[in-house]
């Protein structure tokens, strides 16, 4: 992509130098007014091309601000192709001055037709990119809704959620000493019954589940706006209450729950949605 930008810049410099050379040639005539009168067609052509180049550059800046990365790539390709077409057309006009008005009119027509074809192809590609983006957004939202519905209907999730709620009082953090005692108890007792998970196992299950959601979110597989509106308060509060559990696991593995912590820190500082603590 850098080489493409270098090529675009080079073509633009050549075109600007050509326009400046034409203007200087006219300005250095014996009398400027007669020269402008005699060569008004050339002056008009220079003005049109300079204006066209300026319009293309302004459009490029606007599209880069309001477009996705993929769309920006096509914008740069389009601008380079248009500038190259203009450069080739100007060179052909200079080399075919003796062909007369008909020959040069043919070159103008071919140049305009090429630019029109490039514009049509560019708009078609942009529309396709926009349609694909809309479809991806809809698919991501639908997938997020499915995940949320499955979470609410999951017997496994609700079983661990109830065990967690029963073992740890609401609106209070889990004390490190109590957490260490629960961990030792869970390791000594082994696997609990299927219907009654140990509080430490419930805590670990929920933390792993929220880490899974955070990983999917950061991989752009889930819709952040929808997930934030649904689970922001739940995940932020769980992170605050289970902070000792997360730190205990990070002492053993430094990157434990890193995605969950990253998402929570972003959401915690976002005041656009209020949640109870």
Coordinates of C-alpha atoms in Angstrom, one line a residue:
X1 CA 0.0 0.0 0.0
X2 CA 2.9 2.4 0.6
X3 CA 4.2 1.8 -2.9
X4 CA 0.7 2.7 -4.3
X5 CA 0.7 5.9 -2.3
X6 CA 4.1 6.8 -3.6
X7 CA 2.9 6.1 -7.2
X8 CA -0.1 8.3 -6.6
X9 CA 2.0 11.1 -5.2
X10 CA 4.4 10.9 -8.2
X11 CA 1.6 11.1 -10.7
X12 CA 0.0 14.0 -8.9
X13 CA 3.4 15.9 -8.9
X14 CA 3.8 15.2 -12.6
X15 CA 0.3 16.6 -13.3
X16 CA 0.8 19.7 -11.2
X17 CA 4.2 20.3 -12.8
X18 CA 2.6 20.0 -16.2
X19 CA -0.2 22.4 -15.3
X20 CA 2.3 24.9 -13.9
X21 CA 4.4 24.6 -17.1
X22 CA 1.4 25.3 -19.3
X23 CA 0.5 28.3 -17.2
X24 CA 4.1 29.7 -17.2
X25 CA 4.2 29.3 -21.0
X26 CA 1.1 31.3 -21.5
X27 CA 2.2 33.9 -18.9
X28 CA 5.5 34.4 -20.7
X29 CA 3.9 35.2 -24.0
X30 CA 4.5 38.6 -25.6
X31 CA 1.2 39.9 -24.3
X32 CA -0.7 38.0 -21.6
X33 CA -4.2 39.2 -22.7
X34 CA -3.8 38.1 -26.3
X35 CA -2.3 34.9 -25.2
X36 CA -5.2 34.1 -22.9
X37 CA -7.6 35.1 -25.7
X38 CA -5.7 33.0 -28.2
X39 CA -5.3 30.0 -26.0
X40 CA -8.5 30.2 -24.0
X41 CA -9.2 26.5 -24.7
X42 CA -5.8 25.4 -23.2
X43 CA -6.5 27.7 -20.2
X44 CA -9.9 26.1 -19.7
X45 CA -8.5 22.6 -20.0
X46 CA -5.8 23.4 -17.4
X47 CA -8.4 24.8 -15.0
X48 CA -10.6 21.8 -15.5
X49 CA -7.9 19.3 -14.8
X50 CA -6.6 21.2 -11.8
X51 CA -10.1 21.4 -10.4
X52 CA -10.7 17.7 -11.1
X53 CA -7.5 16.8 -9.3
X54 CA -8.4 19.0 -6.3
X55 CA -11.9 17.5 -6.2
X56 CA -10.5 13.9 -6.3
X57 CA -8.1 14.7 -3.4
X58 CA -10.9 16.4 -1.3
X59 CA -13.1 13.4 -2.0
X60 CA -10.3 11.0 -1.0
X61 CA -9.9 12.8 2.4
X62 CA -13.6 12.7 3.0
X63 CA -14.0 9.0 2.1
X64 CA -11.0 8.0 4.2
X65 CA -12.6 9.7 7.3
X66 CA -16.0 8.1 6.8
X67 CA -15.0 4.7 5.3
X68 CA -13.8 1.4 6.7
X69 CA -10.3 0.2 6.2
X70 CA -11.3 -2.1 3.3
X71 CA -13.2 0.7 1.6
X72 CA -10.2 3.1 2.0
X73 CA -8.0 0.6 0.1
X74 CA -10.4 0.8 -2.9
X75 CA -10.5 4.6 -2.6
X76 CA -6.8 4.7 -3.0
X77 CA -6.8 2.3 -5.9
X78 CA -9.5 4.4 -7.6
X79 CA -7.7 7.7 -7.2
X80 CA -4.4 6.2 -8.5
X81 CA -6.2 4.8 -11.5
X82 CA -8.0 8.1 -12.3
X83 CA -4.8 10.2 -11.9
X84 CA -2.9 7.7 -14.1
X85 CA -5.6 7.9 -16.8
X86 CA -5.4 11.7 -16.7
X87 CA -1.6 11.6 -17.0
X88 CA -1.7 9.2 -20.0
X89 CA -4.4 11.4 -21.6
X90 CA -2.3 14.5 -21.2
X91 CA 0.8 12.8 -22.6
X92 CA -1.2 11.6 -25.6
X93 CA -2.6 15.1 -26.2
X94 CA 0.9 16.5 -26.2
X95 CA 2.1 13.9 -28.7
X96 CA -0.9 14.2 -31.0
X97 CA -1.1 18.0 -31.4
X98 CA -0.7 17.6 -35.1
X99 CA -3.7 15.2 -35.3
X100 CA -6.1 18.1 -35.3
X101 CA -9.2 18.8 -33.3
X102 CA -10.8 15.5 -34.2
X103 CA -7.9 13.4 -33.0
X104 CA -7.6 15.3 -29.7
X105 CA -11.4 15.1 -29.3
X106 CA -11.1 11.3 -29.6
X107 CA -8.5 11.2 -26.9
X108 CA -10.7 13.4 -24.6
X109 CA -13.6 11.1 -25.2
X110 CA -11.5 8.0 -24.5
X111 CA -10.2 9.6 -21.3
X112 CA -13.6 10.6 -20.1
X113 CA -15.0 7.1 -20.9
X114 CA -12.2 5.4 -19.0
X115 CA -12.7 7.7 -15.9
X116 CA -16.4 7.0 -16.1
X117 CA -15.8 3.2 -16.2
X118 CA -13.4 3.5 -13.3
X119 CA -16.0 5.5 -11.3
X120 CA -18.7 3.0 -12.1
X121 CA -16.6 0.1 -11.0
X122 CA -15.5 1.9 -7.9
X123 CA -19.0 2.7 -6.8
X124 CA -20.1 -0.9 -7.5
X125 CA -17.3 -2.2 -5.3
X126 CA -18.1 0.3 -2.5
X127 CA -21.7 -0.7 -2.6
X128 CA -20.8 -4.3 -2.3
X129 CA -18.5 -3.6 0.6
X130 CA -21.3 -1.6 2.4
X131 CA -23.7 -4.5 1.8
X132 CA -21.3 -7.0 3.2
X133 CA -20.7 -4.8 6.2
X134 CA -24.4 -4.6 6.9
X135 CA -24.8 -8.3 6.6
X136 CA -21.9 -8.9 9.0
X137 CA -23.4 -6.5 11.5
X138 CA -26.8 -8.2 11.3
X139 CA -25.1 -11.7 11.6
X140 CA -23.1 -10.5 14.6
X141 CA -26.2 -9.1 16.3
X142 CA -28.1 -12.3 15.7
X143 CA -25.2 -14.4 17.1
X144 CA -25.0 -12.1 20.2
X145 CA -28.8 -12.6 20.8
X146 CA -28.4 -16.3 20.5
X147 CA -25.6 -16.4 23.0
X148 CA -27.6 -14.3 25.5
X149 CA -30.7 -16.5 25.1
X150 CA -28.6 -19.7 25.5
X151 CA -27.0 -18.2 28.6
X152 CA -30.4 -17.5 30.2
X153 CA -31.8 -20.9 29.3
X154 CA -28.6 -22.9 30.2
X155 CA -29.2 -25.2 33.1
X156 CA -25.4 -25.4 33.7
X157 CA -25.0 -21.7 33.8
X158 CA -28.0 -21.1 36.1
X159 CA -26.9 -23.9 38.4
X160 CA -23.5 -22.2 39.0
X161 CA -25.0 -18.8 39.1
X162 CA -27.4 -19.9 41.9
X163 CA -24.5 -21.5 43.8
X164 CA -22.5 -18.3 43.5
X165 CA -25.4 -16.1 44.7
X166 CA -26.1 -18.4 47.6
X167 CA -22.5 -18.6 48.8
X168 CA -21.5 -14.9 48.5
X169 CA -23.6 -12.1 49.9
X170 CA -24.7 -9.5 47.4
X171 CA -23.0 -6.1 47.2
X172 CA -19.9 -7.3 49.0
X173 CA -16.4 -8.3 47.8
X174 CA -15.0 -11.8 48.4
X175 CA -12.4 -11.7 51.1
X176 CA -9.0 -13.2 50.1
X177 CA -8.9 -15.4 53.3
X178 CA -12.4 -16.8 52.7
X179 CA -11.5 -17.4 49.0
X180 CA -8.3 -19.3 50.0
X181 CA -10.3 -21.4 52.4
X182 CA -12.9 -22.2 49.7
X183 CA -10.1 -23.2 47.3
X184 CA -8.6 -25.6 49.8
X185 CA -12.0 -27.0 50.6
X186 CA -12.8 -27.6 46.9
X187 CA -9.5 -29.3 46.3
X188 CA -9.8 -31.6 49.3
X189 CA -13.5 -32.5 48.7
X190 CA -13.0 -33.2 45.0
X191 CA -15.9 -33.1 42.6
X192 CA -19.2 -32.0 44.1
X193 CA -22.5 -33.3 43.2
X194 CA -23.9 -32.4 39.8
X195 CA -26.8 -30.4 41.2
X196 CA -24.9 -28.6 43.9
X197 CA -21.6 -27.1 42.7
X198 CA -19.0 -26.0 45.3
X199 CA -18.9 -22.1 45.6
X200 CA -15.3 -22.0 44.4
X201 CA -16.3 -24.1 41.3
X202 CA -19.2 -21.8 40.7
X203 CA -17.0 -18.8 40.9
X204 CA -14.5 -20.3 38.5
X205 CA -17.3 -21.3 36.1
X206 CA -18.7 -17.8 35.9
X207 CA -15.3 -16.2 35.6
X208 CA -14.4 -18.6 32.7
X209 CA -17.8 -17.9 31.0
X210 CA -17.2 -14.1 31.2
X211 CA -13.7 -14.6 29.9
X212 CA -15.2 -16.5 26.9
X213 CA -17.6 -13.6 26.2
X214 CA -14.7 -11.1 26.4
X215 CA -12.6 -13.1 24.0
X216 CA -15.4 -13.4 21.5
X217 CA -16.1 -9.7 21.9
X218 CA -12.5 -8.7 21.3
X219 CA -12.4 -11.0 18.3
X220 CA -15.3 -9.1 16.8
X221 CA -17.6 -12.1 16.9
X222 CA -20.1 -10.5 19.2
X223 CA -21.9 -7.1 19.0
X224 CA -20.4 -4.9 21.7
X225 CA -23.3 -2.5 21.9
X226 CA -25.9 -5.2 22.5
X227 CA -23.7 -7.1 24.9
X228 CA -22.8 -4.0 26.9
X229 CA -26.5 -3.0 27.3
X230 CA -27.3 -6.6 28.4
X231 CA -24.4 -7.6 30.7
X232 CA -22.4 -4.5 31.5
X233 CA -23.6 -4.2 35.1
X234 CA -23.4 -8.0 35.7
X235 CA -19.8 -8.3 34.4
X236 CA -18.5 -5.1 36.1
X237 CA -20.1 -6.1 39.4
X238 CA -18.8 -9.6 39.2
X239 CA -15.3 -8.3 38.4
X240 CA -15.4 -6.1 41.5
X241 CA -16.7 -8.8 43.8
X242 CA -14.4 -11.5 42.4
X243 CA -11.3 -9.3 42.2
X244 CA -9.5 -11.5 44.8
X245 CA -10.3 -14.6 42.8
X246 CA -8.9 -13.0 39.6
X247 CA -5.7 -11.9 41.3
X248 CA -5.2 -15.3 42.9
X249 CA -5.3 -16.9 39.5
X250 CA -3.1 -14.2 38.0
X251 CA -0.4 -15.1 40.6
X252 CA -0.3 -18.5 39.1
X253 CA -0.8 -17.4 35.5
X254 CA -0.1 -13.8 34.7
X255 CA -2.5 -13.6 31.7
X256 CA -5.4 -15.3 33.4
X257 CA -8.7 -13.5 32.6
X258 CA -6.9 -10.8 30.7
X259 CA -9.6 -10.3 28.2
X260 CA -12.3 -10.1 30.8
X261 CA -10.3 -7.5 32.8
X262 CA -9.7 -5.5 29.6
X263 CA -13.4 -5.4 28.6
X264 CA -14.5 -4.6 32.2
X265 CA -12.0 -1.7 32.5
X266 CA -13.3 -0.2 29.2
X267 CA -16.9 -0.6 30.3
X268 CA -16.4 0.6 33.8
X269 CA -15.2 4.0 32.4
X270 CA -18.1 4.3 30.0
X271 CA -20.8 6.4 31.7
X272 CA -23.2 6.1 28.8
X273 CA -25.1 3.3 30.5
X274 CA -25.8 3.4 34.2
X275 CA -25.9 0.3 36.3
X276 CA -26.5 -0.4 40.0
X277 CA -23.6 -1.4 42.3

